[in-house]
Amino acid sequence: MSSLTIYAGPKALERISREGIHREQFDTIVGASGGPKWFVLHGLDQYLFGDFFSSSSSSSSSSSSSSSSSSSSSSSDSELVTIGSSAGAWRMCCLATADPVAAIDRLAYKYSQERYSESPTVAEITEKARLMVEYVLGPSGAIEIANNPKIKTYIVTDRCRGLSSQAGKSLQTLMLGGAAGANVVSRKTLSWFFERTVFTNAPESLPAYWTDMKTSTVALAENNVIDAMMATGSIPFVLEAVKDIAGAKPGLYWDGGMTDYHFDFPFNKSDKLVLYPHFSSTVIPGWFDKRLHWRKVNEKNFDNVVLVTPSEEFTKNLPFGKIPDRQDFNDYPYDVRVDYWNKVMLEGKRLADDFASLVESGIGLEDIRPFADRAR
């Protein structure tokens, strides 16, 4: 039984039914917010970064998967767009380094092994997160991302607007409460509180995705990559906001997942396909929409998206019967949590093997489901 359930929009489903799945079909890969939920995708990322998309890396990297995609060896040198927020952006940044598999492995190791004091402060969590990002990138990762000629990296953050741009817990609480309330009426109201700010190494060729709310772009450079990565993962009241990032407008920058948790962009404006490795079949537009069960993504936006997820059966057989999440920091002692997360990452290698098998043999293409069949 496959560890995967794959959903595809109508255009994507028609195409892969004819052609199978191969690298040349895709010009975009997406990484969603979700914190430790990403661990279930670690093995799949290893395969995608080290084999499937290897021709897009600025330098070759070895694959940690035992499977090898026959398509990757003949892949063109076509450019690849990556879009991510929070932990998804961290993953996409790993892909843009000179050795993507080594970078994604460093991220998995450091993130999964993180230990905090019994009652960690926001300052402690922030400091350790920055050390983690610096460790993942190493001495040259920032400049590799900023100067990558083949991978166009888009890191989504949210800059506070108005009074909420002032540091202070009371103002931030009011801002978040106001944003949550206004968002019930319309997602467009988030522009009253935030300016979506996209840090990218390709500001001159921004995809036509960013029209739903106020958005600005900032050119990535060696001196702002780490701050941009910190900002995209800075969950309010968990981590400190990043202030006055080099090259960007002055202000406080928060987690990009607040506006773009799992994304609801018009991906269908591309003639090619979009690969979306995701930890579940649920796709939620923004962080404030998590409890708004009527707030769904526009399915037409996903006409050309291939959503690759762990199957329900696979997830049920993981330790504790679920994928990891941030609540695990509170629910389990350190040793239990680390063991659990390591086992999930080990089991997650099945996702890589099953996806590689699908790419190589085409067996299982008939099981790919329409995007509209997902559960919300």
GROMACS .gro file of C-alpha atoms in nm:
model
  376
    1MET     CA    1   0.000   0.000   0.000
    2SER     CA    2   0.140   0.338  -0.098
    3SER     CA    3   0.235   0.579   0.178
    4LEU     CA    4   0.113   0.863  -0.045
    5THR     CA    5  -0.214   1.017  -0.149
    6ILE     CA    6  -0.175   1.253  -0.443
    7TYR     CA    7  -0.429   1.511  -0.557
    8ALA     CA    8  -0.414   1.705  -0.881
    9GLY     CA    9  -0.611   1.988  -1.034
   10PRO     CA   10  -0.789   1.920  -1.366
   11LYS     CA   11  -0.507   2.049  -1.590
   12ALA     CA   12  -0.241   1.868  -1.388
   13LEU     CA   13  -0.443   1.545  -1.373
   14GLU     CA   14  -0.499   1.541  -1.748
   15ARG     CA   15  -0.133   1.604  -1.822
   16ILE     CA   16   0.022   1.352  -1.585
   17SER     CA   17  -0.232   1.091  -1.694
   18ARG     CA   18  -0.084   1.128  -2.046
   19GLU     CA   19   0.280   1.188  -1.964
   20GLY     CA   20   0.346   1.045  -1.621
   21ILE     CA   21   0.540   1.263  -1.376
   22HIS     CA   22   0.877   1.413  -1.467
   23ARG     CA   23   1.081   1.714  -1.368
   24GLU     CA   24   1.035   1.914  -1.691
   25GLN     CA   25   0.663   1.954  -1.619
   26PHE     CA   26   0.724   2.165  -1.309
   27ASP     CA   27   0.840   2.523  -1.277
   28THR     CA   28   0.732   2.582  -0.915
   29ILE     CA   29   0.753   2.407  -0.579
   30VAL     CA   30   0.563   2.526  -0.271
   31GLY     CA   31   0.643   2.492   0.101
   32ALA     CA   32   0.368   2.563   0.355
   33SER     CA   33   0.383   2.683   0.714
   34GLY     CA   34   0.343   2.415   0.977
   35GLY     CA   35   0.648   2.392   1.202
   36PRO     CA   36   0.737   2.034   1.300
   37LYS     CA   37   0.462   1.895   1.077
   38TRP     CA   38   0.730   1.916   0.810
   39PHE     CA   39   0.925   1.625   0.960
   40VAL     CA   40   0.699   1.375   0.785
   41LEU     CA   41   0.818   1.524   0.454
   42HIS     CA   42   1.189   1.514   0.531
   43GLY     CA   43   1.257   1.197   0.332
   44LEU     CA   44   1.054   1.327   0.038
   45ASP     CA   45   1.249   1.654   0.047
   46GLN     CA   46   1.573   1.457   0.038
   47TYR     CA   47   1.461   1.285  -0.280
   48LEU     CA   48   1.321   1.597  -0.445
   49PHE     CA   49   1.620   1.814  -0.355
   50GLY     CA   50   1.886   1.555  -0.425
   51ASP     CA   51   1.745   1.382  -0.732
   52PHE     CA   52   1.422   1.506  -0.887
   53PHE     CA   53   1.521   1.875  -0.895
   54SER     CA   54   1.896   1.819  -0.896
   55SER     CA   55   1.951   1.994  -1.229
   56SER     CA   56   1.812   2.316  -1.082
   57SER     CA   57   2.071   2.331  -0.804
   58SER     CA   58   2.360   2.570  -0.846
   59SER     CA   59   2.588   2.271  -0.803
   60SER     CA   60   2.531   1.898  -0.805
   61SER     CA   61   2.442   1.720  -0.482
   62SER     CA   62   2.419   1.358  -0.388
   63SER     CA   63   2.085   1.195  -0.315
   64SER     CA   64   2.020   1.025   0.017
   65SER     CA   65   1.743   0.817  -0.135
   66SER     CA   66   1.818   0.469  -0.259
   67SER     CA   67   1.588   0.536  -0.555
   68SER     CA   68   1.705   0.734  -0.857
   69SER     CA   69   1.483   0.926  -1.095
   70SER     CA   70   1.567   0.847  -1.454
   71SER     CA   71   1.426   1.184  -1.558
   72SER     CA   72   1.666   1.388  -1.349
   73SER     CA   73   1.971   1.285  -1.546
   74SER     CA   74   1.818   1.426  -1.863
   75SER     CA   75   1.653   1.729  -1.703
   76SER     CA   76   1.694   2.063  -1.866
   77ASP     CA   77   1.857   2.350  -1.687
   78SER     CA   78   1.521   2.525  -1.657
   79GLU     CA   79   1.468   2.766  -1.371
   80LEU     CA   80   1.265   2.673  -1.068
   81VAL     CA   81   1.046   2.905  -0.859
   82THR     CA   82   1.015   2.826  -0.488
   83ILE     CA   83   0.751   2.985  -0.265
   84GLY     CA   84   0.745   2.933   0.110
   85SER     CA   85   0.637   3.070   0.443
   86SER     CA   86   0.767   2.982   0.790
   87ALA     CA   87   0.914   2.629   0.801
   88GLY     CA   88   0.817   2.588   0.437
   89ALA     CA   89   1.038   2.883   0.346
   90TRP     CA   90   1.326   2.732   0.545
   91ARG     CA   91   1.292   2.416   0.338
   92MET     CA   92   1.286   2.609   0.012
   93CYS     CA   93   1.595   2.804   0.117
   94CYS     CA   94   1.775   2.475   0.171
   95LEU     CA   95   1.693   2.382  -0.188
   96ALA     CA   96   1.865   2.700  -0.312
   97THR     CA   97   2.197   2.625  -0.141
   98ALA     CA   98   2.491   2.458  -0.315
   99ASP     CA   99   2.425   2.126  -0.136
  100PRO     CA  100   2.047   2.106  -0.077
  101VAL     CA  101   2.039   1.761   0.080
  102ALA     CA  102   2.308   1.848   0.333
  103ALA     CA  103   2.120   2.168   0.420
  104ILE     CA  104   1.782   1.996   0.462
  105ASP     CA  105   1.947   1.731   0.679
  106ARG     CA  106   2.102   2.000   0.899
  107LEU     CA  107   1.760   2.163   0.934
  108ALA     CA  108   1.597   1.834   1.033
  109TYR     CA  109   1.870   1.751   1.282
  110LYS     CA  110   1.890   2.091   1.453
  111TYR     CA  111   1.516   2.151   1.462
  112SER     CA  112   1.431   1.804   1.593
  113GLN     CA  113   1.703   1.809   1.860
  114GLU     CA  114   1.621   2.156   1.996
  115ARG     CA  115   1.605   2.170   2.375
  116TYR     CA  116   1.468   2.461   2.577
  117SER     CA  117   1.467   2.544   2.945
  118GLU     CA  118   1.167   2.438   3.153
  119SER     CA  119   0.990   2.770   3.095
  120PRO     CA  120   1.153   2.921   2.788
  121THR     CA  121   1.116   3.291   2.721
  122VAL     CA  122   1.047   3.444   2.382
  123ALA     CA  123   1.407   3.572   2.386
  124GLU     CA  124   1.545   3.220   2.443
  125ILE     CA  125   1.337   3.066   2.165
  126THR     CA  126   1.432   3.347   1.929
  127GLU     CA  127   1.803   3.313   2.002
  128LYS     CA  128   1.799   2.938   1.945
  129ALA     CA  129   1.600   2.977   1.623
  130ARG     CA  130   1.857   3.221   1.487
  131LEU     CA  131   2.141   2.987   1.581
  132MET     CA  132   1.955   2.708   1.402
  133VAL     CA  133   1.915   2.912   1.083
  134GLU     CA  134   2.284   3.010   1.093
  135TYR     CA  135   2.382   2.646   1.143
  136VAL     CA  136   2.164   2.530   0.852
  137LEU     CA  137   2.308   2.789   0.611
  138GLY     CA  138   2.667   2.759   0.723
  139PRO     CA  139   2.924   3.019   0.618
  140SER     CA  140   2.814   3.047   0.254
  141GLY     CA  141   2.445   2.952   0.241
  142ALA     CA  142   2.311   3.308   0.248
  143ILE     CA  143   2.509   3.420  -0.053
  144GLU     CA  144   2.433   3.094  -0.237
  145ILE     CA  145   2.058   3.161  -0.199
  146ALA     CA  146   2.084   3.528  -0.294
  147ASN     CA  147   2.298   3.458  -0.602
  148ASN     CA  148   2.145   3.130  -0.721
  149PRO     CA  149   2.103   3.166  -1.099
  150LYS     CA  150   1.855   2.881  -1.140
  151ILE     CA  151   1.633   2.888  -0.832
  152LYS     CA  152   1.409   3.190  -0.780
  153THR     CA  153   1.344   3.199  -0.407
  154TYR     CA  154   1.036   3.377  -0.264
  155ILE     CA  155   1.024   3.405   0.116
  156VAL     CA  156   0.692   3.537   0.246
  157THR     CA  157   0.685   3.759   0.556
  158ASP     CA  158   0.433   4.006   0.701
  159ARG     CA  159   0.530   4.361   0.797
  160CYS     CA  160   0.311   4.524   1.061
  161ARG     CA  161   0.133   4.843   0.961
  162GLY     CA  162   0.004   5.141   1.159
  163LEU     CA  163   0.016   5.144   1.537
  164SER     CA  164   0.085   4.772   1.542
  165SER     CA  165   0.428   4.845   1.392
  166GLN     CA  166   0.540   4.950   1.739
  167ALA     CA  167   0.698   4.685   1.957
  168GLY     CA  168   0.484   4.608   2.259
  169LYS     CA  169   0.277   4.311   2.365
  170SER     CA  170  -0.043   4.508   2.425
  171LEU     CA  171  -0.041   4.668   2.081
  172GLN     CA  172   0.046   4.339   1.916
  173THR     CA  173  -0.239   4.165   2.099
  174LEU     CA  174  -0.484   4.432   1.981
  175MET     CA  175  -0.348   4.407   1.628
  176LEU     CA  176  -0.383   4.030   1.612
  177GLY     CA  177  -0.732   4.040   1.761
  178GLY     CA  178  -0.836   4.306   1.513
  179ALA     CA  179  -0.684   4.117   1.222
  180ALA     CA  180  -0.860   3.795   1.325
  181GLY     CA  181  -1.195   3.971   1.353
  182ALA     CA  182  -1.165   4.156   1.025
  183ASN     CA  183  -1.046   3.842   0.848
  184VAL     CA  184  -1.378   3.673   0.929
  185VAL     CA  185  -1.538   3.920   0.689
  186SER     CA  186  -1.268   3.912   0.419
  187ARG     CA  187  -0.906   3.806   0.379
  188LYS     CA  188  -0.844   4.132   0.197
  189THR     CA  189  -0.882   4.318   0.528
  190LEU     CA  190  -0.547   4.173   0.639
  191SER     CA  191  -0.391   4.455   0.435
  192TRP     CA  192  -0.515   4.695   0.704
  193PHE     CA  193  -0.279   4.527   0.949
  194PHE     CA  194  -0.001   4.374   0.740
  195GLU     CA  195   0.193   4.434   0.426
  196ARG     CA  196   0.288   4.104   0.276
  197THR     CA  197   0.660   4.142   0.210
  198VAL     CA  198   0.829   3.895  -0.023
  199PHE     CA  199   1.206   3.862  -0.002
  200THR     CA  200   1.340   3.727  -0.330
  201ASN     CA  201   1.653   3.691  -0.539
  202ALA     CA  202   1.441   3.759  -0.850
  203PRO     CA  203   1.243   4.079  -0.779
  204GLU     CA  204   1.239   4.166  -1.147
  205SER     CA  205   1.036   3.856  -1.240
  206LEU     CA  206   0.777   3.830  -0.965
  207PRO     CA  207   0.502   3.577  -1.055
  208ALA     CA  208   0.152   3.716  -1.093
  209TYR     CA  209   0.039   3.572  -0.760
  210TRP     CA  210   0.046   3.871  -0.531
  211THR     CA  211  -0.266   4.066  -0.623
  212ASP     CA  212  -0.507   3.969  -0.344
  213MET     CA  213  -0.366   4.208  -0.082
  214LYS     CA  214  -0.104   4.478  -0.034
  215THR     CA  215   0.235   4.328  -0.122
  216SER     CA  216   0.589   4.459  -0.158
  217THR     CA  217   0.913   4.292  -0.260
  218VAL     CA  218   1.267   4.315  -0.126
  219ALA     CA  219   1.580   4.195  -0.302
  220LEU     CA  220   1.762   3.919  -0.117
  221ALA     CA  221   2.126   3.985  -0.040
  222GLU     CA  222   2.385   3.819   0.177
  223ASN     CA  223   2.312   4.067   0.459
  224ASN     CA  224   1.935   4.001   0.482
  225VAL     CA  225   1.879   3.632   0.403
  226ILE     CA  226   1.902   3.522   0.767
  227ASP     CA  227   1.675   3.802   0.886
  228ALA     CA  228   1.421   3.716   0.617
  229MET     CA  229   1.429   3.350   0.721
  230MET     CA  230   1.386   3.450   1.084
  231ALA     CA  231   1.097   3.682   1.002
  232THR     CA  232   0.902   3.426   0.800
  233GLY     CA  233   0.903   3.192   1.103
  234SER     CA  234   0.850   3.452   1.378
  235ILE     CA  235   0.520   3.343   1.528
  236PRO     CA  236   0.379   3.625   1.745
  237PHE     CA  237   0.441   3.573   2.118
  238VAL     CA  238   0.656   3.267   2.043
  239LEU     CA  239   0.944   3.444   1.872
  240GLU     CA  240   1.039   3.809   1.858
  241ALA     CA  241   0.953   4.004   1.545
  242VAL     CA  242   1.248   4.096   1.325
  243LYS     CA  243   1.295   4.472   1.314
  244ASP     CA  244   1.422   4.688   1.026
  245ILE     CA  245   1.557   4.427   0.786
  246ALA     CA  246   1.831   4.550   0.553
  247GLY     CA  247   1.690   4.667   0.220
  248ALA     CA  248   1.330   4.659   0.342
  249LYS     CA  249   1.093   4.923   0.478
  250PRO     CA  250   1.144   5.000   0.849
  251GLY     CA  251   0.918   4.806   1.081
  252LEU     CA  252   0.843   4.475   1.250
  253TYR     CA  253   0.833   4.160   1.039
  254TRP     CA  254   0.632   3.855   1.144
  255ASP     CA  255   0.553   3.502   1.030
  256GLY     CA  256   0.444   3.491   0.664
  257GLY     CA  257   0.191   3.224   0.752
  258MET     CA  258  -0.042   3.485   0.897
  259THR     CA  259  -0.140   3.591   0.547
  260ASP     CA  260  -0.022   3.279   0.362
  261TYR     CA  261  -0.044   2.971   0.579
  262HIS     CA  262  -0.088   2.714   0.302
  263PHE     CA  263  -0.136   2.964   0.016
  264ASP     CA  264  -0.426   3.039  -0.212
  265PHE     CA  265  -0.248   3.192  -0.510
  266PRO     CA  266  -0.349   3.179  -0.879
  267PHE     CA  267  -0.093   2.912  -0.957
  268ASN     CA  268  -0.300   2.833  -1.268
  269LYS     CA  269  -0.154   3.138  -1.445
  270SER     CA  270   0.150   2.926  -1.522
  271ASP     CA  271   0.153   2.697  -1.825
  272LYS     CA  272   0.357   2.446  -1.628
  273LEU     CA  273   0.274   2.243  -1.320
  274VAL     CA  274   0.326   2.324  -0.953
  275LEU     CA  275   0.455   2.060  -0.713
  276TYR     CA  276   0.321   2.095  -0.360
  277PRO     CA  277   0.460   1.843  -0.108
  278HIS     CA  278   0.226   1.891   0.188
  279PHE     CA  279   0.180   1.721   0.523
  280SER     CA  280  -0.199   1.674   0.482
  281SER     CA  281  -0.477   1.711   0.227
  282THR     CA  282  -0.600   2.021   0.409
  283VAL     CA  283  -0.504   2.348   0.240
  284ILE     CA  284  -0.590   2.658   0.445
  285PRO     CA  285  -0.533   3.006   0.297
  286GLY     CA  286  -0.409   3.196   0.605
  287TRP     CA  287  -0.332   3.139   0.972
  288PHE     CA  288  -0.645   3.323   1.082
  289ASP     CA  289  -0.856   3.088   0.868
  290LYS     CA  290  -0.772   2.773   1.063
  291ARG     CA  291  -1.102   2.781   1.257
  292LEU     CA  292  -1.309   2.929   0.975
  293HIS     CA  293  -1.427   2.603   0.825
  294TRP     CA  294  -1.616   2.781   0.550
  295ARG     CA  295  -1.299   2.958   0.432
  296LYS     CA  296  -1.164   2.742   0.155
  297VAL     CA  297  -0.907   2.791  -0.118
  298ASN     CA  298  -1.026   2.874  -0.469
  299GLU     CA  299  -0.999   2.537  -0.642
  300LYS     CA  300  -0.952   2.703  -0.981
  301ASN     CA  301  -0.621   2.840  -0.852
  302PHE     CA  302  -0.502   2.481  -0.819
  303ASP     CA  303  -0.586   2.362  -1.171
  304ASN     CA  304  -0.219   2.286  -1.238
  305VAL     CA  305  -0.111   2.184  -0.886
  306VAL     CA  306   0.005   1.836  -0.786
  307LEU     CA  307  -0.046   1.801  -0.409
  308VAL     CA  308   0.162   1.515  -0.263
  309THR     CA  309   0.055   1.412   0.089
  310PRO     CA  310   0.103   1.125   0.336
  311SER     CA  311  -0.186   0.883   0.309
  312GLU     CA  312  -0.437   0.852   0.591
  313GLU     CA  313  -0.328   0.492   0.652
  314PHE     CA  314   0.038   0.592   0.670
  315THR     CA  315  -0.037   0.870   0.919
  316LYS     CA  316  -0.244   0.644   1.143
  317ASN     CA  317   0.051   0.405   1.174
  318LEU     CA  318   0.296   0.672   1.291
  319PRO     CA  319   0.384   0.693   1.663
  320PHE     CA  320   0.088   0.845   1.850
  321GLY     CA  321  -0.110   0.807   1.527
  322LYS     CA  322  -0.032   1.156   1.401
  323ILE     CA  323   0.232   1.374   1.239
  324PRO     CA  324   0.436   1.602   1.469
  325ASP     CA  325   0.323   1.952   1.564
  326ARG     CA  326   0.436   2.238   1.788
  327GLN     CA  327   0.221   2.114   2.077
  328ASP     CA  328   0.463   1.821   2.107
  329PHE     CA  329   0.706   2.057   2.283
  330ASN     CA  330   0.453   2.075   2.568
  331ASP     CA  331   0.303   1.727   2.552
  332TYR     CA  332   0.611   1.505   2.563
  333PRO     CA  333   0.936   1.495   2.761
  334TYR     CA  334   1.243   1.582   2.557
  335ASP     CA  335   1.364   1.223   2.505
  336VAL     CA  336   1.017   1.100   2.408
  337ARG     CA  337   0.964   1.387   2.165
  338VAL     CA  338   1.301   1.346   1.994
  339ASP     CA  339   1.252   0.971   1.960
  340TYR     CA  340   0.904   1.026   1.818
  341TRP     CA  341   1.019   1.284   1.565
  342ASN     CA  342   1.314   1.071   1.456
  343LYS     CA  343   1.085   0.774   1.398
  344VAL     CA  344   0.851   0.990   1.190
  345MET     CA  345   1.143   1.106   0.974
  346LEU     CA  346   1.261   0.747   0.932
  347GLU     CA  347   0.913   0.632   0.832
  348GLY     CA  348   0.886   0.932   0.602
  349LYS     CA  349   1.151   0.784   0.374
  350ARG     CA  350   0.871   0.562   0.245
  351LEU     CA  351   0.715   0.872   0.090
  352ALA     CA  352   1.035   0.930  -0.106
  353ASP     CA  353   1.055   0.568  -0.220
  354ASP     CA  354   0.692   0.558  -0.327
  355PHE     CA  355   0.713   0.890  -0.513
  356ALA     CA  356   1.035   0.783  -0.687
  357SER     CA  357   0.869   0.456  -0.789
  358LEU     CA  358   0.574   0.647  -0.932
  359VAL     CA  359   0.808   0.873  -1.130
  360GLU     CA  360   1.012   0.583  -1.266
  361SER     CA  361   0.742   0.327  -1.341
  362GLY     CA  362   0.417   0.522  -1.373
  363ILE     CA  363   0.249   0.252  -1.167
  364GLY     CA  364  -0.007   0.423  -0.944
  365LEU     CA  365  -0.087   0.718  -1.171
  366GLU     CA  366  -0.440   0.583  -1.193
  367ASP     CA  367  -0.477   0.634  -0.816
  368ILE     CA  368  -0.415   1.010  -0.827
  369ARG     CA  369  -0.729   1.188  -0.713
  370PRO     CA  370  -0.892   1.512  -0.827
  371PHE     CA  371  -0.793   1.810  -0.614
  372ALA     CA  372  -1.162   1.865  -0.534
  373ASP     CA  373  -1.175   1.531  -0.347
  374ARG     CA  374  -0.965   1.661  -0.057
  375ALA     CA  375  -1.114   1.681   0.292
  376ARG     CA  376  -1.122   2.027   0.455
   0.00000   0.00000   0.00000
